C-alpha cells in the first residue's frame, strides 16, 4: 500500500548537493530530499531510519510532507504502527483508535517530532521508539540483529567497566582492578588485657 502525500512540495534540492529521490519526468523536484553524508546539519529533517538502517536521507525543514512520505513509503512500506512514541521525549504516546486513523496518528507524531527538530534537537538526541521497533520487527521491516541492537539501548549510565550483552570480560573488568586505586587495609587488632 502506497500512501500518497496530502500536499506536494515543489521546492528544489537543498544545498547539500544531493539529488532528489522524488524527481519526476519534468525535472522538477517534488521534494528537498538529499542523501548528503552529514545528516546532523542544522535545518534538516533526518530520516527516522538513520538509527535502524543508517538511511542518510535528509529533508529541508519546510519539506514536512516529503519527509513523512519517505518514511511511510520507503521504510514502512505503508504499514503504519498503531502505537508510537516521540524520538526525543516521553511526553506523548501516539496511539491510533483503529485502522482508519493510522495515517493521521503517524502524522501527528511526526508533527510533534518536527517541532523538536525545529527547536534544535538533532539525530544525536534521538532515542529508539520501542513501540515502533516492535512493529518493524513484527512486520519484517528490519532484520533481527537490528531489532536486538535497538532494544539493547538504555539511558542508564553504563560505566566503561560494565559489559554489554555480547562482550566477554577482559583481564581488567572494573576501574578498581588496576593499580590506580590501591587500598590499604589496616589491621584493627585490639589488645586484650
Tab-separated table of C-alpha atoms in Angstrom:
chain	number	residue	atom	x	y	z
A	1	UNK	CA	0.000	0.000	0.000
A	2	UNK	CA	1.472	3.358	-1.028
A	3	UNK	CA	0.403	6.415	0.946
A	4	UNK	CA	0.186	9.454	-1.295
A	5	UNK	CA	1.172	12.857	0.035
A	6	UNK	CA	-1.604	15.186	1.041
A	7	UNK	CA	0.465	18.055	-0.293
A	8	UNK	CA	3.423	18.076	-2.642
A	9	UNK	CA	6.353	20.410	-2.272
A	10	UNK	CA	7.898	21.754	-5.451
A	11	UNK	CA	10.992	23.178	-3.823
A	12	UNK	CA	14.421	22.344	-5.130
A	13	UNK	CA	17.080	20.109	-3.722
A	14	UNK	CA	18.765	21.516	-0.650
A	15	UNK	CA	22.246	22.948	-0.691
A	16	UNK	CA	23.749	19.645	0.400
A	17	UNK	CA	24.462	18.722	-3.199
A	18	UNK	CA	22.434	15.508	-3.373
A	19	UNK	CA	19.809	14.747	-5.955
A	20	UNK	CA	16.158	14.314	-5.175
A	21	UNK	CA	14.791	10.800	-4.915
A	22	UNK	CA	11.359	12.138	-5.868
A	23	UNK	CA	12.298	13.823	-9.136
A	24	UNK	CA	9.644	13.480	-11.796
A	25	UNK	CA	9.888	13.331	-15.589
A	26	UNK	CA	9.572	17.092	-15.832
A	27	UNK	CA	12.847	17.525	-13.983
A	28	UNK	CA	11.135	19.442	-11.181
A	29	UNK	CA	11.810	18.096	-7.743
A	30	UNK	CA	8.839	17.014	-5.673
A	31	UNK	CA	10.936	17.039	-2.527
A	32	UNK	CA	14.011	18.569	-0.992
A	33	UNK	CA	15.412	15.137	-0.239
A	34	UNK	CA	19.161	14.837	-0.121
A	35	UNK	CA	21.401	11.890	0.503
A	36	UNK	CA	24.179	14.026	1.933
A	37	UNK	CA	26.550	12.085	4.176
A	38	UNK	CA	26.276	14.561	7.092
A	39	UNK	CA	22.722	14.250	8.371
A	40	UNK	CA	23.368	16.271	11.508
A	41	UNK	CA	23.207	19.650	9.849
A	42	UNK	CA	21.022	22.345	11.375
A	43	UNK	CA	17.835	22.994	9.474
A	44	UNK	CA	17.287	19.482	8.132
A	45	UNK	CA	14.865	16.670	8.890
A	46	UNK	CA	16.714	13.346	9.219
A	47	UNK	CA	15.100	10.096	8.199
A	48	UNK	CA	13.853	8.169	11.229
A	49	UNK	CA	15.611	5.094	9.877
A	50	UNK	CA	19.058	6.611	10.357
A	51	UNK	CA	19.021	4.640	13.612
A	52	UNK	CA	17.726	1.410	12.072
A	53	UNK	CA	19.195	1.169	8.561
A	54	UNK	CA	21.569	4.169	8.568
A	55	UNK	CA	19.398	5.903	5.968
A	56	UNK	CA	21.269	9.084	5.030
A	57	UNK	CA	18.251	10.936	3.610
A	58	UNK	CA	17.591	14.437	4.880
A	59	UNK	CA	14.863	16.944	4.038
A	60	UNK	CA	14.675	20.691	4.459
A	61	UNK	CA	12.593	21.777	7.472
A	62	UNK	CA	9.780	23.042	5.241
A	63	UNK	CA	9.549	19.745	3.318
A	64	UNK	CA	7.463	18.126	6.008
A	65	UNK	CA	5.351	16.028	3.612
A	66	UNK	CA	8.333	14.755	1.641
A	67	UNK	CA	9.979	13.710	4.914
A	68	UNK	CA	6.919	11.867	6.221
A	69	UNK	CA	6.164	10.191	2.895
A	70	UNK	CA	9.761	8.990	2.568
A	71	UNK	CA	9.485	7.240	5.945
A	72	UNK	CA	5.999	5.838	5.241
A	73	UNK	CA	6.604	4.652	1.675
A	74	UNK	CA	10.287	3.703	1.593
A	75	UNK	CA	10.809	2.241	5.050
A	76	UNK	CA	7.403	1.363	6.496
A	77	UNK	CA	6.067	0.264	3.074
A	78	UNK	CA	2.707	1.724	4.089
A	79	UNK	CA	2.500	-0.455	7.221
A	80	UNK	CA	1.873	2.235	9.816
A	81	UNK	CA	2.176	1.433	13.521
A	82	UNK	CA	-0.850	1.521	15.802
A	83	UNK	CA	1.280	2.936	18.601
A	84	UNK	CA	4.458	5.021	18.562
A	85	UNK	CA	6.402	7.499	20.676
A	86	UNK	CA	8.500	10.605	20.190
A	87	UNK	CA	12.196	10.224	19.342
A	88	UNK	CA	13.136	12.761	21.970
A	89	UNK	CA	10.687	12.958	24.873
A	90	UNK	CA	8.344	10.833	26.925
A	91	UNK	CA	5.522	13.373	26.976
A	92	UNK	CA	3.268	11.569	24.479
A	93	UNK	CA	2.343	8.160	23.209
A	94	UNK	CA	0.627	8.276	19.835
A	95	UNK	CA	-1.981	5.546	19.710
A	96	UNK	CA	-4.475	5.134	16.878
A	97	UNK	CA	-8.078	4.251	17.590
A	98	UNK	CA	-8.201	1.904	14.619
A	99	UNK	CA	-7.088	1.334	11.022
A	100	UNK	CA	-8.969	4.413	9.828
A	101	UNK	CA	-6.705	6.833	11.695
A	102	UNK	CA	-3.281	5.167	11.376
A	103	UNK	CA	-2.034	7.838	8.967
A	104	UNK	CA	-3.375	10.810	10.936
A	105	UNK	CA	-1.890	9.340	14.131
A	106	UNK	CA	1.506	8.866	12.469
A	107	UNK	CA	1.405	12.396	11.010
A	108	UNK	CA	0.534	13.797	14.449
A	109	UNK	CA	3.591	12.033	15.878
A	110	UNK	CA	5.802	13.361	13.095
A	111	UNK	CA	4.454	16.895	13.619
A	112	UNK	CA	5.427	16.605	17.287
A	113	UNK	CA	8.929	15.358	16.322
A	114	UNK	CA	9.188	18.120	13.692
A	115	UNK	CA	8.709	20.708	16.447
A	116	UNK	CA	11.603	19.205	18.424
A	117	UNK	CA	13.825	19.357	15.325
A	118	UNK	CA	12.869	22.972	14.673
A	119	UNK	CA	13.795	23.786	18.279
A	120	UNK	CA	17.327	22.490	17.671
A	121	UNK	CA	17.374	18.799	18.574
A	122	UNK	CA	19.244	16.517	16.164
A	123	UNK	CA	19.957	12.879	15.381
A	124	UNK	CA	22.393	12.857	18.274
A	125	UNK	CA	19.450	13.389	20.620
A	126	UNK	CA	17.322	10.583	19.118
A	127	UNK	CA	16.293	7.541	21.110
A	128	UNK	CA	14.717	4.388	19.733
A	129	UNK	CA	10.937	4.189	19.816
A	130	UNK	CA	10.433	0.707	21.259
A	131	UNK	CA	6.806	0.542	20.109
A	132	UNK	CA	7.882	1.296	16.541
A	133	UNK	CA	10.824	-1.096	16.868
A	134	UNK	CA	8.453	-3.918	17.851
A	135	UNK	CA	6.180	-3.009	14.914
A	136	UNK	CA	9.129	-3.086	12.495
A	137	UNK	CA	10.279	-6.473	13.733
A	138	UNK	CA	6.763	-7.940	13.729
A	139	UNK	CA	6.288	-6.933	10.064
A	140	UNK	CA	9.777	-7.985	8.925
A	141	UNK	CA	10.840	-4.414	8.135
A	142	UNK	CA	14.155	-4.704	9.994
A	143	UNK	CA	16.464	-7.688	10.449
A	144	UNK	CA	16.705	-9.460	13.808
A	145	UNK	CA	20.171	-8.067	14.581
A	146	UNK	CA	18.870	-4.503	14.115
A	147	UNK	CA	15.953	-5.280	16.418
A	148	UNK	CA	18.315	-6.681	19.078
A	149	UNK	CA	20.627	-3.679	18.771
A	150	UNK	CA	17.756	-1.182	19.108
A	151	UNK	CA	16.212	-2.962	22.080
A	152	UNK	CA	19.544	-3.029	23.930
A	153	UNK	CA	19.522	0.784	24.107
A	154	UNK	CA	19.441	2.173	27.626
A	155	UNK	CA	19.624	5.683	29.020
A	156	UNK	CA	21.046	4.379	32.277
A	157	UNK	CA	24.718	5.245	32.508
A	158	UNK	CA	26.761	2.149	31.820
A	159	UNK	CA	30.264	2.625	33.142
A	160	UNK	CA	33.025	1.535	30.808
A	161	UNK	CA	33.663	-1.451	33.060
A	162	UNK	CA	30.098	-2.785	32.641
A	163	UNK	CA	29.962	-5.368	29.905
A	164	UNK	CA	27.473	-5.316	27.073
A	165	UNK	CA	25.288	-8.356	26.399
A	166	UNK	CA	27.719	-9.901	23.891
A	167	UNK	CA	31.020	-8.856	25.489
A	168	UNK	CA	33.484	-11.113	27.242
A	169	UNK	CA	35.364	-9.952	30.324
A	170	UNK	CA	38.955	-8.913	29.839
A	171	UNK	CA	41.625	-9.164	32.464
A	172	UNK	CA	40.613	-5.766	33.787
A	173	UNK	CA	36.857	-5.776	34.344
A	174	UNK	CA	36.421	-2.736	36.537
A	175	UNK	CA	38.246	0.515	37.275
A	176	UNK	CA	39.145	-0.837	40.691
A	177	UNK	CA	41.115	-3.733	39.198
A	178	UNK	CA	44.043	-1.574	38.149
A	179	UNK	CA	46.848	-0.026	40.144
A	180	UNK	CA	45.340	3.475	40.177
A	181	UNK	CA	43.193	2.600	43.150
A	182	UNK	CA	45.310	0.937	45.780
A	183	UNK	CA	43.523	0.414	49.017
A	184	UNK	CA	45.456	-0.341	52.165
A	185	UNK	CA	43.731	-2.287	54.838
A	186	UNK	CA	44.940	-1.599	58.332
A	187	UNK	CA	44.817	-4.245	60.903
A	188	UNK	CA	42.476	-3.415	63.690
A	189	UNK	CA	43.716	-5.758	66.325
A	190	UNK	CA	42.725	-4.865	69.838
A	191	UNK	CA	44.973	-5.638	72.642
A	192	UNK	CA	43.459	-7.968	75.073
A	193	UNK	CA	44.320	-7.500	78.692
